[in-house]
GROMACS .gro file of C-alpha atoms in nm:
model
  134
    1MET     CA    1   1.533  -0.617  -0.656
    2GLY     CA    2   1.800  -0.812  -0.842
    3TYR     CA    3   1.761  -1.157  -0.988
    4THR     CA    4   1.472  -1.381  -0.891
    5THR     CA    5   1.511  -1.732  -0.755
    6LYS     CA    6   1.252  -2.000  -0.684
    7GLN     CA    7   1.298  -1.940  -0.312
    8SER     CA    8   1.260  -1.563  -0.339
    9THR     CA    9   0.940  -1.615  -0.538
   10GLU     CA   10   0.810  -1.854  -0.270
   11ILE     CA   11   0.879  -1.598   0.003
   12LEU     CA   12   0.713  -1.313  -0.186
   13ASP     CA   13   0.411  -1.526  -0.280
   14PHE     CA   14   0.371  -1.633   0.083
   15LEU     CA   15   0.376  -1.269   0.199
   16ARG     CA   16   0.125  -1.167  -0.069
   17ASN     CA   17  -0.108  -1.447   0.040
   18ASN     CA   18  -0.081  -1.333   0.404
   19LYS     CA   19  -0.086  -0.957   0.356
   20ASP     CA   20  -0.336  -0.913   0.639
   21LYS     CA   21  -0.080  -1.037   0.894
   22HIS     CA   22   0.240  -0.920   1.057
   23LEU     CA   23   0.479  -1.214   1.026
   24THR     CA   24   0.818  -1.272   1.182
   25ALA     CA   25   1.098  -1.421   0.975
   26GLU     CA   26   1.065  -1.740   1.179
   27GLU     CA   27   0.692  -1.764   1.100
   28VAL     CA   28   0.766  -1.720   0.730
   29TYR     CA   29   1.042  -1.980   0.746
   30TYR     CA   30   0.838  -2.243   0.934
   31SER     CA   31   0.528  -2.191   0.720
   32LEU     CA   32   0.725  -2.233   0.399
   33ARG     CA   33   0.900  -2.543   0.533
   34GLN     CA   34   0.567  -2.693   0.639
   35GLY     CA   35   0.442  -2.627   0.287
   36GLY     CA   36   0.726  -2.835   0.141
   37SER     CA   37   0.976  -2.562   0.054
   38ASN     CA   38   1.345  -2.626   0.112
   39VAL     CA   39   1.416  -2.256   0.173
   40GLY     CA   40   1.684  -2.189   0.433
   41ARG     CA   41   1.638  -1.972   0.740
   42THR     CA   42   1.921  -1.737   0.637
   43THR     CA   43   1.766  -1.698   0.292
   44VAL     CA   44   1.435  -1.594   0.449
   45TYR     CA   45   1.601  -1.332   0.672
   46ARG     CA   46   1.815  -1.196   0.389
   47HIS     CA   47   1.526  -1.181   0.144
   48LEU     CA   48   1.292  -1.010   0.392
   49GLU     CA   49   1.552  -0.739   0.447
   50ARG     CA   50   1.594  -0.697   0.071
   51LEU     CA   51   1.216  -0.670   0.021
   52HIS     CA   52   1.202  -0.412   0.299
   53ASP     CA   53   1.489  -0.212   0.148
   54ASP     CA   54   1.311  -0.226  -0.191
   55GLY     CA   55   0.987  -0.091  -0.039
   56VAL     CA   56   0.783  -0.405  -0.108
   57ILE     CA   57   0.717  -0.491   0.258
   58ARG     CA   58   0.697  -0.297   0.582
   59LYS     CA   59   0.907  -0.384   0.883
   60TYR     CA   60   0.771  -0.331   1.233
   61LEU     CA   61   1.005  -0.324   1.532
   62LEU     CA   62   0.779  -0.400   1.825
   63GLY     CA   63   1.030  -0.351   2.105
   64ASP     CA   64   1.085  -0.546   2.427
   65GLY     CA   65   1.318  -0.787   2.250
   66ALA     CA   66   1.044  -0.911   2.019
   67SER     CA   67   1.137  -1.019   1.668
   68ALA     CA   68   1.071  -0.776   1.386
   69CYS     CA   69   0.748  -0.835   1.196
   70TYR     CA   70   0.696  -0.790   0.825
   71GLN     CA   71   0.389  -0.712   0.618
   72TYR     CA   72   0.342  -0.712   0.242
   73PHE     CA   73   0.199  -0.379   0.128
   74GLU     CA   74   0.314  -0.314  -0.229
   75GLY     CA   75   0.035  -0.132  -0.408
   76SER     CA   76  -0.137  -0.042  -0.080
   77GLY     CA   77   0.099   0.214   0.067
   78ASP     CA   78  -0.156   0.402   0.276
   79CYS     CA   79  -0.072   0.223   0.602
   80HIS     CA   80   0.074   0.544   0.743
   81LYS     CA   81  -0.274   0.699   0.740
   82HIS     CA   82  -0.430   0.464   0.993
   83TYR     CA   83  -0.366   0.249   1.296
   84HIS     CA   84  -0.316  -0.125   1.292
   85LEU     CA   85  -0.490  -0.373   1.519
   86LYS     CA   86  -0.314  -0.706   1.574
   87CYS     CA   87  -0.494  -1.009   1.714
   88LEU     CA   88  -0.291  -1.177   1.985
   89LYS     CA   89  -0.455  -1.513   1.915
   90CYS     CA   90  -0.454  -1.559   1.537
   91GLY     CA   91  -0.206  -1.289   1.431
   92LYS     CA   92  -0.452  -1.122   1.195
   93LEU     CA   93  -0.372  -0.760   1.116
   94LEU     CA   94  -0.663  -0.520   1.081
   95HIS     CA   95  -0.640  -0.169   0.942
   96ALA     CA   96  -0.841   0.070   1.158
   97GLU     CA   97  -0.953   0.368   0.954
   98CYS     CA   98  -1.139   0.542   1.232
   99ASP     CA   99  -1.233   0.905   1.289
  100PHE     CA  100  -1.201   0.859   1.666
  101LEU     CA  101  -0.841   0.737   1.640
  102ASN     CA  102  -0.758   1.011   1.391
  103GLY     CA  103  -0.900   1.260   1.640
  104LEU     CA  104  -0.683   1.109   1.911
  105SER     CA  105  -0.375   1.161   1.693
  106GLU     CA  106  -0.475   1.523   1.633
  107HIS     CA  107  -0.532   1.576   2.007
  108ILE     CA  108  -0.193   1.433   2.098
  109GLU     CA  109  -0.021   1.650   1.839
  110LYS     CA  110  -0.204   1.967   1.943
  111GLU     CA  111  -0.213   1.923   2.321
  112HIS     CA  112   0.109   1.731   2.380
  113ASP     CA  113   0.326   1.848   2.089
  114PHE     CA  114   0.384   1.488   1.983
  115VAL     CA  115   0.322   1.334   1.641
  116ILE     CA  116   0.224   0.967   1.633
  117ASP     CA  117   0.381   0.755   1.358
  118GLY     CA  118   0.073   0.569   1.231
  119GLU     CA  119   0.284   0.339   1.015
  120ARG     CA  120   0.443   0.195   1.328
  121THR     CA  121   0.145   0.213   1.561
  122VAL     CA  122  -0.001  -0.127   1.646
  123LEU     CA  123  -0.274  -0.183   1.903
  124TYR     CA  124  -0.294  -0.536   2.041
  125GLY     CA  125  -0.607  -0.725   2.141
  126VAL     CA  126  -0.834  -1.008   2.029
  127CYS     CA  127  -1.028  -0.991   1.703
  128GLY     CA  128  -1.401  -1.058   1.678
  129ASP     CA  129  -1.352  -1.395   1.508
  130CYS     CA  130  -1.132  -1.523   1.791
  131ARG     CA  131  -1.363  -1.380   2.061
  132ARG     CA  132  -1.659  -1.562   1.903
  133LYS     CA  133  -1.463  -1.890   1.904
  134ASP     CA  134  -1.402  -1.869   2.280
   0.00000   0.00000   0.00000
């Protein structure tokens, strides 16, 4: 990963502490700035790409012009084996290890000759915590 700077350590620590979320580069940048860091926006973008290239974080391209999202996963590389559920209110990322969804993947492959990429599959909704708050 090359040499380590204070800012790169801040970025990586922030991602580790938020590993249950998909975060955009802007969210990382603003959160670090609010926490007192003087990290620059360009540094955040550059470092996120480096961490992705090094296999430390995952990058999700969500389409429709949305910004890419990143998730820390080093040491937990089984994300390709299950779906992800993202809360539209709080941004929490849940890992859905579910026989029903696995069966759906098998059905789609068998009946429609199409293989779903679980690593990139994100279902959007509202988590239980946020629903209970409403």
